[in-house]
PDB file of C-alpha atoms and ligand atoms in Angstrom:
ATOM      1  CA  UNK A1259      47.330-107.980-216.610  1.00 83.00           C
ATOM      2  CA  UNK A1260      47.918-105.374-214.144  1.00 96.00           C
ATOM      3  CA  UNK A1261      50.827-103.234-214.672  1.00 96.00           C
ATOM      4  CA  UNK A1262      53.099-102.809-211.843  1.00 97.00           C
ATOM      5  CA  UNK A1263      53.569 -99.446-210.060  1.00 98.00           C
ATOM      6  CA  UNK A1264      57.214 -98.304-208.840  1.00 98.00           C
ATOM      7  CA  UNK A1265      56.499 -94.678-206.578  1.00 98.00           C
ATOM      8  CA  UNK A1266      59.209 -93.567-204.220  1.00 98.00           C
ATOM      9  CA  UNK A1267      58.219 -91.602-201.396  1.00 98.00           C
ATOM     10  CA  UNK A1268      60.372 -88.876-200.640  1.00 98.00           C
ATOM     11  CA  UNK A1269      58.927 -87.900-197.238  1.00 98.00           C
ATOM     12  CA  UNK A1270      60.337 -84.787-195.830  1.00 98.00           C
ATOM     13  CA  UNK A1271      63.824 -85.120-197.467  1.00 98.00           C
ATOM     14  CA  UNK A1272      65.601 -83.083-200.136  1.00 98.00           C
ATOM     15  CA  UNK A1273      66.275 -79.388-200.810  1.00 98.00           C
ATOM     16  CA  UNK A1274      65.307 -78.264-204.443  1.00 98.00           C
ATOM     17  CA  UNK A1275      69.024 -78.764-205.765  1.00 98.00           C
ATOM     18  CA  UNK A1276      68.822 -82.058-204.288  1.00 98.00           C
ATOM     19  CA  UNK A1277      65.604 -83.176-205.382  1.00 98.00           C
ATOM     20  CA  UNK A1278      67.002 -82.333-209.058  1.00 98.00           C
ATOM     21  CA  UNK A1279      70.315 -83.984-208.703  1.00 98.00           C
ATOM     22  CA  UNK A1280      68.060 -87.127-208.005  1.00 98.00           C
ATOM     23  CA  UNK A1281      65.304 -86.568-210.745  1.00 98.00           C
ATOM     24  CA  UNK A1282      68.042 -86.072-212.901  1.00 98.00           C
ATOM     25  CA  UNK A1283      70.019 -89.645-212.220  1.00 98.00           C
ATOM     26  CA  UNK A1284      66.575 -91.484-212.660  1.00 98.00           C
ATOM     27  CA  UNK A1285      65.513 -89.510-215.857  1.00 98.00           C
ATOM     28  CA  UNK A1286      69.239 -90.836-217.424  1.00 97.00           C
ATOM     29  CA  UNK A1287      67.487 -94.379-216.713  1.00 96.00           C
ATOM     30  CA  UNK A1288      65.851 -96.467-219.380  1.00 93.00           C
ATOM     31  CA  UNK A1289      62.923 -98.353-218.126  1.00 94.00           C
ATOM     32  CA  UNK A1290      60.125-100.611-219.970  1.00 92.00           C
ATOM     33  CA  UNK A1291      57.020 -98.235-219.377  1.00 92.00           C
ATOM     34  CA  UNK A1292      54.948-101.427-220.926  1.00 91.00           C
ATOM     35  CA  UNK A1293      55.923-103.700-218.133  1.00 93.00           C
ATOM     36  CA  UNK A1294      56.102-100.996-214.922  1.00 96.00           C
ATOM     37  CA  UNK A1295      54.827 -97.217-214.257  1.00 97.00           C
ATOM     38  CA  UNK A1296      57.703 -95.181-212.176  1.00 98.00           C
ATOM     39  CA  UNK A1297      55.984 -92.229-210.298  1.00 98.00           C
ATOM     40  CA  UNK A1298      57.983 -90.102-207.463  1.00 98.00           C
ATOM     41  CA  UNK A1299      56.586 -88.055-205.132  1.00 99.00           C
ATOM     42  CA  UNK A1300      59.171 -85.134-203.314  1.00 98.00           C
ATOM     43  CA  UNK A1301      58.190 -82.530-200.812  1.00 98.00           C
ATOM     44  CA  UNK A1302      55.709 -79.734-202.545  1.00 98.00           C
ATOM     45  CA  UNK A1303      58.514 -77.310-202.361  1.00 98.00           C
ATOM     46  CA  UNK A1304      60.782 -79.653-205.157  1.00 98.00           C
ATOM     47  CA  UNK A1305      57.610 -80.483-207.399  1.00 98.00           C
ATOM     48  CA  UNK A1306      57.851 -78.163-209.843  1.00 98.00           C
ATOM     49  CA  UNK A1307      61.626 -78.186-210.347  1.00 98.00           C
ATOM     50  CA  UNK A1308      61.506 -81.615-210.723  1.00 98.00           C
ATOM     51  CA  UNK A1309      58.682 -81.626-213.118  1.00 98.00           C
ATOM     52  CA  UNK A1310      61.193 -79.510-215.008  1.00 98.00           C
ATOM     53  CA  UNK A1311      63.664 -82.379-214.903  1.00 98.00           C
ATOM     54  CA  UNK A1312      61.422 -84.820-215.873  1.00 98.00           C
ATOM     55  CA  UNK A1313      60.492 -83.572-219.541  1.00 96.00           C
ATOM     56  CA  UNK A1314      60.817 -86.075-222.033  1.00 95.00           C
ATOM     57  CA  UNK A1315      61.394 -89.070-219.252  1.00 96.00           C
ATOM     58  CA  UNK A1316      58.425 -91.316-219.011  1.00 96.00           C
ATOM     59  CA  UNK A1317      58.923 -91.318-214.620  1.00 98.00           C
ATOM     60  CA  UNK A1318      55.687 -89.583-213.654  1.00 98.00           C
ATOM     61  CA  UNK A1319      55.567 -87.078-210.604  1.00 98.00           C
ATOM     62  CA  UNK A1320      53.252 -87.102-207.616  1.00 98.00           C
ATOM     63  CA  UNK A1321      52.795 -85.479-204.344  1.00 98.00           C
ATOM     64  CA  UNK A1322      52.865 -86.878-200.548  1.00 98.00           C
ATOM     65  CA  UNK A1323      49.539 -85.284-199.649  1.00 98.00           C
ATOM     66  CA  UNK A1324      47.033 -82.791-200.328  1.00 98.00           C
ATOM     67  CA  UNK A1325      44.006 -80.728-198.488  1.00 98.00           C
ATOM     68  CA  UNK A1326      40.547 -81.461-199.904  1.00 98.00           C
ATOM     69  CA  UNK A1327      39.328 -77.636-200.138  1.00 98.00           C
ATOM     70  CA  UNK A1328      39.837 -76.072-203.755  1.00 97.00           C
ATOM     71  CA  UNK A1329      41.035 -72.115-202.124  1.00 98.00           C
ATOM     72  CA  UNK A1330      40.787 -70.026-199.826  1.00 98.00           C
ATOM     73  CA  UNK A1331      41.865 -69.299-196.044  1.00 98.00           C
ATOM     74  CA  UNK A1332      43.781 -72.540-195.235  1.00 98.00           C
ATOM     75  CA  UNK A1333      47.246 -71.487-194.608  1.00 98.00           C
ATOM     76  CA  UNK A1334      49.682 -74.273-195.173  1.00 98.00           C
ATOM     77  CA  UNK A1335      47.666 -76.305-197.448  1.00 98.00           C
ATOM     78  CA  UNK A1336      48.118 -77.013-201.099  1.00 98.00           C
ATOM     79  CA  UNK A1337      44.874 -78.397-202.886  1.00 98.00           C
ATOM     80  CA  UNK A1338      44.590 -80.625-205.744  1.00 98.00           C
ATOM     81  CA  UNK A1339      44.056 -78.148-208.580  1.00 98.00           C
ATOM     82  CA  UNK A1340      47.722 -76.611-207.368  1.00 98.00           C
ATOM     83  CA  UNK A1341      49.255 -80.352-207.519  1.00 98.00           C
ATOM     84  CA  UNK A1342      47.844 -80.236-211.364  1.00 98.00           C
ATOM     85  CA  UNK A1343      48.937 -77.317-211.935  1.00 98.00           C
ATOM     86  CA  UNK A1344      52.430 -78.057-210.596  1.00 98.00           C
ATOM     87  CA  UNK A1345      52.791 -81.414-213.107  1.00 98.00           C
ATOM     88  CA  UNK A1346      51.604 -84.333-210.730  1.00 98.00           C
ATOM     89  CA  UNK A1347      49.689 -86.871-211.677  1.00 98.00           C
ATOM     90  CA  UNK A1348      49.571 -88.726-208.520  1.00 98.00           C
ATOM     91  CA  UNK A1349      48.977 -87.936-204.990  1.00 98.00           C
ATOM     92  CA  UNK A1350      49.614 -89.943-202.132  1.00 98.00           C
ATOM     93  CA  UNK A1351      46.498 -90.153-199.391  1.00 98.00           C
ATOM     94  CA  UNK A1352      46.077 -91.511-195.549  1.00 98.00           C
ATOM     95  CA  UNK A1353      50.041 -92.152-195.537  1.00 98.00           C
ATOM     96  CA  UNK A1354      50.502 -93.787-191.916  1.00 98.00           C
ATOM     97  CA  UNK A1355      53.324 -90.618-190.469  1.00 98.00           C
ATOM     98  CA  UNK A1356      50.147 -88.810-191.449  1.00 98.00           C
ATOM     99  CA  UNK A1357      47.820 -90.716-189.818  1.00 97.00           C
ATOM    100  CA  UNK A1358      50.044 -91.058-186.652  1.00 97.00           C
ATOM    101  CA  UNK A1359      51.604 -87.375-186.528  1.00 97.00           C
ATOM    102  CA  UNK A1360      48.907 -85.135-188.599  1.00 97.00           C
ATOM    103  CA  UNK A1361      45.691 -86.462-186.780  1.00 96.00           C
ATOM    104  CA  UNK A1362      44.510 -88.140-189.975  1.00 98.00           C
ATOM    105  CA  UNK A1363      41.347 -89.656-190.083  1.00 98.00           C
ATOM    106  CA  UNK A1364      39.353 -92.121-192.514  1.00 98.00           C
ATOM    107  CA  UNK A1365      37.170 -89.218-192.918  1.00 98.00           C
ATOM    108  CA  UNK A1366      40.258 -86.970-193.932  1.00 98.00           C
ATOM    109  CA  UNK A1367      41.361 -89.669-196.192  1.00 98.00           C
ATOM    110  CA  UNK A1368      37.675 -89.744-197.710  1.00 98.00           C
ATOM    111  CA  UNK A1369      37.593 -85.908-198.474  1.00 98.00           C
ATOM    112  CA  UNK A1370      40.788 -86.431-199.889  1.00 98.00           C
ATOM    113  CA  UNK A1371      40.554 -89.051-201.923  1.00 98.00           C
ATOM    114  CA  UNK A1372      37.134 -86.886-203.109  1.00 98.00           C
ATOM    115  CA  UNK A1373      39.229 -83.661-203.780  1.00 98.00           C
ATOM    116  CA  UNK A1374      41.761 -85.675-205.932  1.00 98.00           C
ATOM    117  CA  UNK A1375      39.643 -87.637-208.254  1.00 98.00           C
ATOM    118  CA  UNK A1376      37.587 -84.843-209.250  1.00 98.00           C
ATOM    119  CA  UNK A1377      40.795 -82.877-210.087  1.00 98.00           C
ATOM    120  CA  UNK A1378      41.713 -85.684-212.125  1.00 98.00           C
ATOM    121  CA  UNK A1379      44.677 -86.709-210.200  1.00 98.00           C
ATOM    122  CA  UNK A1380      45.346 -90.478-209.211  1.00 98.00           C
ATOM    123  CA  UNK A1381      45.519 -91.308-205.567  1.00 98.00           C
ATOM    124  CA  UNK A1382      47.533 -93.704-203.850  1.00 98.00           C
ATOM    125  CA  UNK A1383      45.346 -94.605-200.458  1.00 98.00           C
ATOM    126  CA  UNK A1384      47.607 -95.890-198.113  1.00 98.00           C
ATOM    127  CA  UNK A1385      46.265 -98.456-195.500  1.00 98.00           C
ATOM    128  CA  UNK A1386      47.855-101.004-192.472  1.00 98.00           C
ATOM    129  CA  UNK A1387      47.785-101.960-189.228  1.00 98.00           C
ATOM    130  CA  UNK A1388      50.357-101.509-185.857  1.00 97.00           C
ATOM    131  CA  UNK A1389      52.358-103.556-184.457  1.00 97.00           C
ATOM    132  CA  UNK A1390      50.056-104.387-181.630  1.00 97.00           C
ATOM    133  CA  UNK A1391      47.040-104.421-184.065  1.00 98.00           C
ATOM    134  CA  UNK A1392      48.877-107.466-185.984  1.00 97.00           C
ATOM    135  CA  UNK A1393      49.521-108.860-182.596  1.00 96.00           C
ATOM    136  CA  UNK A1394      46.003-108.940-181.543  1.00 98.00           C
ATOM    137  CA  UNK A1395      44.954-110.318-184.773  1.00 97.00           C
ATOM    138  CA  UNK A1396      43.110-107.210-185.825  1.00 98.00           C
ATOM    139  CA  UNK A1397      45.028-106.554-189.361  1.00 98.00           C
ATOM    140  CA  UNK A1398      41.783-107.476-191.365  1.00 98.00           C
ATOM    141  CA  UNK A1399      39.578-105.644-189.817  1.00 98.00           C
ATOM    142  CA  UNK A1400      41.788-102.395-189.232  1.00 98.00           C
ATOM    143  CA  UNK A1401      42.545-102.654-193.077  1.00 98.00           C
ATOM    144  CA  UNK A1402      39.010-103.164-193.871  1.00 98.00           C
ATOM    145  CA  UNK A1403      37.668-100.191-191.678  1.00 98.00           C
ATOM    146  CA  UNK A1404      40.769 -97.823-193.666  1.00 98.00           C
ATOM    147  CA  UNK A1405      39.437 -98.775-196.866  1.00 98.00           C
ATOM    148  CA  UNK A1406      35.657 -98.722-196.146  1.00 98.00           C
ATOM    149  CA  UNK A1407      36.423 -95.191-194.647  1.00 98.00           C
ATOM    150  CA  UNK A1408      38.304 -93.911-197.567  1.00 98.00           C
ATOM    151  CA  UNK A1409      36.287 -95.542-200.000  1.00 98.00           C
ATOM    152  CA  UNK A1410      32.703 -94.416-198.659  1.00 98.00           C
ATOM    153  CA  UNK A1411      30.471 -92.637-201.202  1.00 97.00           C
ATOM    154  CA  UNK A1412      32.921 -93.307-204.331  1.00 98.00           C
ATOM    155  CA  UNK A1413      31.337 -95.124-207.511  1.00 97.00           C
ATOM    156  CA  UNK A1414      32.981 -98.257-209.155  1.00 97.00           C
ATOM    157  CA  UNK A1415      34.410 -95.993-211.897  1.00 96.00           C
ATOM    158  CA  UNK A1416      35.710 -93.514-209.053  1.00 96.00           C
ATOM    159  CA  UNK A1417      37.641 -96.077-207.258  1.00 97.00           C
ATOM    160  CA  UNK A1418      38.887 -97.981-210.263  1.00 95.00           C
ATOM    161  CA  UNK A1419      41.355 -94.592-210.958  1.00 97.00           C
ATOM    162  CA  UNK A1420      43.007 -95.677-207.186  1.00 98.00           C
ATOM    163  CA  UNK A1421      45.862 -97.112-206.313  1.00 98.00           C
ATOM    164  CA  UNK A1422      45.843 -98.961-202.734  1.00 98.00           C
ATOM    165  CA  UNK A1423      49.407 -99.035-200.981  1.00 98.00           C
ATOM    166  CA  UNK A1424      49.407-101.897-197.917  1.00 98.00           C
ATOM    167  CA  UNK A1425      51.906-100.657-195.857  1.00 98.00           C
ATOM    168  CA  UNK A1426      52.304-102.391-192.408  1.00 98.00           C
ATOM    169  CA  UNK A1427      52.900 -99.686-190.055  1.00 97.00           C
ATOM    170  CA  UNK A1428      55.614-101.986-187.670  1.00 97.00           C
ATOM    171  CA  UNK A1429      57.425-102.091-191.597  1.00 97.00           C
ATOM    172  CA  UNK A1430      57.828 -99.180-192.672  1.00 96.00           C
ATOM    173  CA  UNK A1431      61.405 -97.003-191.853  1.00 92.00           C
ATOM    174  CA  UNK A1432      62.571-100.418-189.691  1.00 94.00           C
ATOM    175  CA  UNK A1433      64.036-102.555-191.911  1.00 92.00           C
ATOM    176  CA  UNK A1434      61.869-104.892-190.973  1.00 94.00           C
ATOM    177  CA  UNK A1435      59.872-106.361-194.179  1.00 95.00           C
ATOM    178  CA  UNK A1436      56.188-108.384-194.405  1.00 96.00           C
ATOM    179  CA  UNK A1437      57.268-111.702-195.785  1.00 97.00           C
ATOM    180  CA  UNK A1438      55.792-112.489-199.253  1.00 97.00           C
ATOM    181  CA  UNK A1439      53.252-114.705-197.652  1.00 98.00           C
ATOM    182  CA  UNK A1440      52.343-112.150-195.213  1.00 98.00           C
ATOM    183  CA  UNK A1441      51.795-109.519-198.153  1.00 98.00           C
ATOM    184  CA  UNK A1442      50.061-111.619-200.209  1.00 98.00           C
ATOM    185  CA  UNK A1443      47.995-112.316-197.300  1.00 98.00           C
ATOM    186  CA  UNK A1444      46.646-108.986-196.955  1.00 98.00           C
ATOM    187  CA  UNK A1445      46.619-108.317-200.692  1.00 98.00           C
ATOM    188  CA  UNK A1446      44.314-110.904-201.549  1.00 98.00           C
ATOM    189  CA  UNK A1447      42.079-109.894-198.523  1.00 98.00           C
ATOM    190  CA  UNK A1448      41.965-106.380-199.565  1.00 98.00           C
ATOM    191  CA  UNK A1449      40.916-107.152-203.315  1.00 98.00           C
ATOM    192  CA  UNK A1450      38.505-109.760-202.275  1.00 98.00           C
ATOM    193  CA  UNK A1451      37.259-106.364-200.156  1.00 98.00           C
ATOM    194  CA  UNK A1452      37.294-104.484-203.337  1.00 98.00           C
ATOM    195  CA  UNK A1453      35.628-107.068-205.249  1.00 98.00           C
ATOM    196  CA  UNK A1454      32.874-107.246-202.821  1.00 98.00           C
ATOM    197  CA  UNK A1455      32.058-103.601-202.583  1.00 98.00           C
ATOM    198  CA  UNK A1456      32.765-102.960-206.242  1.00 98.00           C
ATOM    199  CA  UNK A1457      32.385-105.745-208.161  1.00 98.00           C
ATOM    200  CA  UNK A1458      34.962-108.296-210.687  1.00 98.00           C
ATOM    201  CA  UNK A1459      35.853-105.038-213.232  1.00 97.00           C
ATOM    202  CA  UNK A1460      37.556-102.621-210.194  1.00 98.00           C
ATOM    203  CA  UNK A1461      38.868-105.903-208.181  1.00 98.00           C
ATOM    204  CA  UNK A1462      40.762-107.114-210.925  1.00 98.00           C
ATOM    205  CA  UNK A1463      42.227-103.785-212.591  1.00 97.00           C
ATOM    206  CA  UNK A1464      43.116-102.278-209.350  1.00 98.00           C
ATOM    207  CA  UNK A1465      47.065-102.337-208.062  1.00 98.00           C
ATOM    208  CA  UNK A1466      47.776-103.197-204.332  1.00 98.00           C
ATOM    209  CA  UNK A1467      51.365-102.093-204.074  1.00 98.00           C
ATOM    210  CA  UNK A1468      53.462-103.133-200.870  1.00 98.00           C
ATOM    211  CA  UNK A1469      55.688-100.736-198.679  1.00 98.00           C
ATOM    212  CA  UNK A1470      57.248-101.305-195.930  1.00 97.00           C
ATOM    213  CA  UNK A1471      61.242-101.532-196.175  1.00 96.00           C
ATOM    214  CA  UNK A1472      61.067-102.859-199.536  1.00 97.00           C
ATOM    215  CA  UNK A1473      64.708-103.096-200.990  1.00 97.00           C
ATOM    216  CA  UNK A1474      67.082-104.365-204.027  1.00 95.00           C
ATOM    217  CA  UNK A1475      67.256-106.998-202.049  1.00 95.00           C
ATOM    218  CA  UNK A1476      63.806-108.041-201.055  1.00 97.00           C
ATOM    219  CA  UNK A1477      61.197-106.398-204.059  1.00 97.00           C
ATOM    220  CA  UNK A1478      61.786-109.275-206.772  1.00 97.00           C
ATOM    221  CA  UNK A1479      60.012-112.043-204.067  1.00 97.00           C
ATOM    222  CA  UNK A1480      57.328-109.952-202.782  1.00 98.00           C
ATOM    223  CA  UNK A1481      56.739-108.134-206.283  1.00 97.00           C
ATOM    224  CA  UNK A1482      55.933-112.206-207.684  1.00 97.00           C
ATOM    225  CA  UNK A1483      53.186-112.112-205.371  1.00 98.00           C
ATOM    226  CA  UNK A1484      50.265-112.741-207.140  1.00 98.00           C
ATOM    227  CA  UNK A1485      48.127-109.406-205.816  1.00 98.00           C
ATOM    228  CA  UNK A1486      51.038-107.442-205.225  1.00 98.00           C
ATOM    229  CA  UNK A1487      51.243-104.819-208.265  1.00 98.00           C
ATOM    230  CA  UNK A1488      53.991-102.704-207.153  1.00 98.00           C
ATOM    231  CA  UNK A1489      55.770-100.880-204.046  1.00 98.00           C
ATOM    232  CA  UNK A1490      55.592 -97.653-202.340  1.00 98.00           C
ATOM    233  CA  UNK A1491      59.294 -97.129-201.276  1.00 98.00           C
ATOM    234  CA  UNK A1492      60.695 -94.779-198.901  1.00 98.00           C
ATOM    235  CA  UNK A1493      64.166 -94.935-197.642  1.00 97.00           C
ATOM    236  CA  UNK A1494      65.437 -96.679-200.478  1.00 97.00           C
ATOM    237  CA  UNK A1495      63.629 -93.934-202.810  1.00 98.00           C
ATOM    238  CA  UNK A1496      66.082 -91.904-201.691  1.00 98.00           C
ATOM    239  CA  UNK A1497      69.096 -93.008-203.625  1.00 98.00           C
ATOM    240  CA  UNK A1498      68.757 -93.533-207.763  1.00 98.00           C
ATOM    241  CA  UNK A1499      70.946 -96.798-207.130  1.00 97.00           C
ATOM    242  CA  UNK A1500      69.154 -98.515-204.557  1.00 97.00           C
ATOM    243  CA  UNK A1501      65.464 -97.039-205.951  1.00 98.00           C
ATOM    244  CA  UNK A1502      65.978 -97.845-209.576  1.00 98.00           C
ATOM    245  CA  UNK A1503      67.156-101.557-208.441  1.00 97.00           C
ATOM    246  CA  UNK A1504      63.631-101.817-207.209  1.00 97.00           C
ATOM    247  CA  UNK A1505      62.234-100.807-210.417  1.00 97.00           C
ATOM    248  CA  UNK A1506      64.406-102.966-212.222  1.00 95.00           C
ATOM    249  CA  UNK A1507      63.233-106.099-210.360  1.00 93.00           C
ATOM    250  CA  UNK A1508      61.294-108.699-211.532  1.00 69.00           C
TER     251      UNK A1508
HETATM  252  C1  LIG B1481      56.804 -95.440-196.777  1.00 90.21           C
HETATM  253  O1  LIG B1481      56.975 -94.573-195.945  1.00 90.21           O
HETATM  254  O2  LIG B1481      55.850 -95.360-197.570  1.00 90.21           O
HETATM  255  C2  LIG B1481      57.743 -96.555-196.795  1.00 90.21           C
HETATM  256  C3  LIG B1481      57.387 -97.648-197.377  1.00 90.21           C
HETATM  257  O3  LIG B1481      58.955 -96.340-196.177  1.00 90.21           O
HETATM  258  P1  LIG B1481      60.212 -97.365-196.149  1.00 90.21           P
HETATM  259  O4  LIG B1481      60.366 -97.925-197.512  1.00 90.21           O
HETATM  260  O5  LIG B1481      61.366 -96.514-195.719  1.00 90.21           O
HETATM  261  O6  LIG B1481      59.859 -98.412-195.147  1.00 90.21           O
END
């Protein structure tokens, strides 16, 4: 049994006194940590504040990206060791705003992925075709060439610690949500992907969350899809209401 994964994405939203105000509504919530993992993952300036607000709540804290050198003379970036050191335990890689706006690569999503499992954090590879790439019936082999990319060089025990989001670009921030079939669709693709390169053991343990406008009102259908294992949410992260509803669903 695969436990499901709940991780809000924060994006570029929330001040520090905001970011608390938030942490602090979802820490007051009671959640089975048996059944479902809750992770959130606010802007680097809010991580260790809210790390702060988390003690003694079982939500875990991760980060939105990361840069795959350990120091030095990279102004602007924050490596993986500093993530640790600010409380996260999970990082989010190859998100599709930074594919699309920050010129990110497979490649950059490999050396990430790299940097983050040998500082012992947990990744969360994101992965999922355009609009037009549906369209033209590419969505297999767009997904397949993400994961290949980011996967490339890593052992079975390596990629067994990930966490693979598919999020269809044309979903995400526009309301308009895969339907369950279409998930499950890709889900099953991308473990029978994972099962090839890496065998029954890392197929079967690994969680394929969704996101892509997931909602209160739409996560209980897609999360009963067989390989879906949890959601990446972002908009409706962004509220403890509309978020924890998400966790809440069965
Ligand atoms: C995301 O950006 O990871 C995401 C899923 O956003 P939203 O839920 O707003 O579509």
């Amino acid at each position: 049994m695969r436990k499901k994964i709940i991780a809000g994405n924060w994006k570029m939203n929330k001040t520090v006194g905001e970011a608390v105000e938030l942490a602090r509504e979802l820490a007051a919530k009671d959640f089975d940590s048996g059944r479902v993992q809750v992770v959130i993952c606010p802007p680097f300036t809010d991580l260790t504040a809210v790390q702060e607000t988390l003690q003694g709540s079982r939500i875990e804290l991760g980060a939105q990206d990361l840069y795959w050198e350990k120091s030095g003379a990279f102004t602007g970036q924050i490596s993986a060791d500093m993530l640790v050191s600010a409380g996260c335990a999970y990082v989010i890689i190859g998100h599709s705003e930074r594919r699309q706006y920050f010129s990110e690569t497979d490649e950059t999503v490999n050396l990430k992925l790299v940097a983050a499992l040998q500082a012992g954090l947990n990744p969360i590879v994101c992965v999922g075709e355009m609009l037009d790439e549906r369209q033209n019936d590419e969505t297999e082999s767009v997904v397949e060439r993400q994961i290949r990319g980011a996967f490339a060089g890593l052992t079975a025990e390596q990629a067994q610690k990930a966490v693979i989001a598919y999020e269809p670009v044309w979903a995400i921030g526009t309301g308009q949500v895969a339907t369950p079939d279409q998930a499950q669709e890709v889900h099953g693709f991308i473990r029978a992907l994972i099962r090839e390169i890496y065998g029954d053991a890392v197929a079967d343990s690994m969680r394929i969350q969704y996101g892509g406008s997931m909602k209160a009102n739409n996560a209980s259908e897609l999360l009963r899809q067989p390989d879906v294992d949890g959601g990446l949410i972002g908009g409706a992260s962004l509220d403890a209401e509309s978020f924890w509803a998400i966790v809440k669903a069965e």
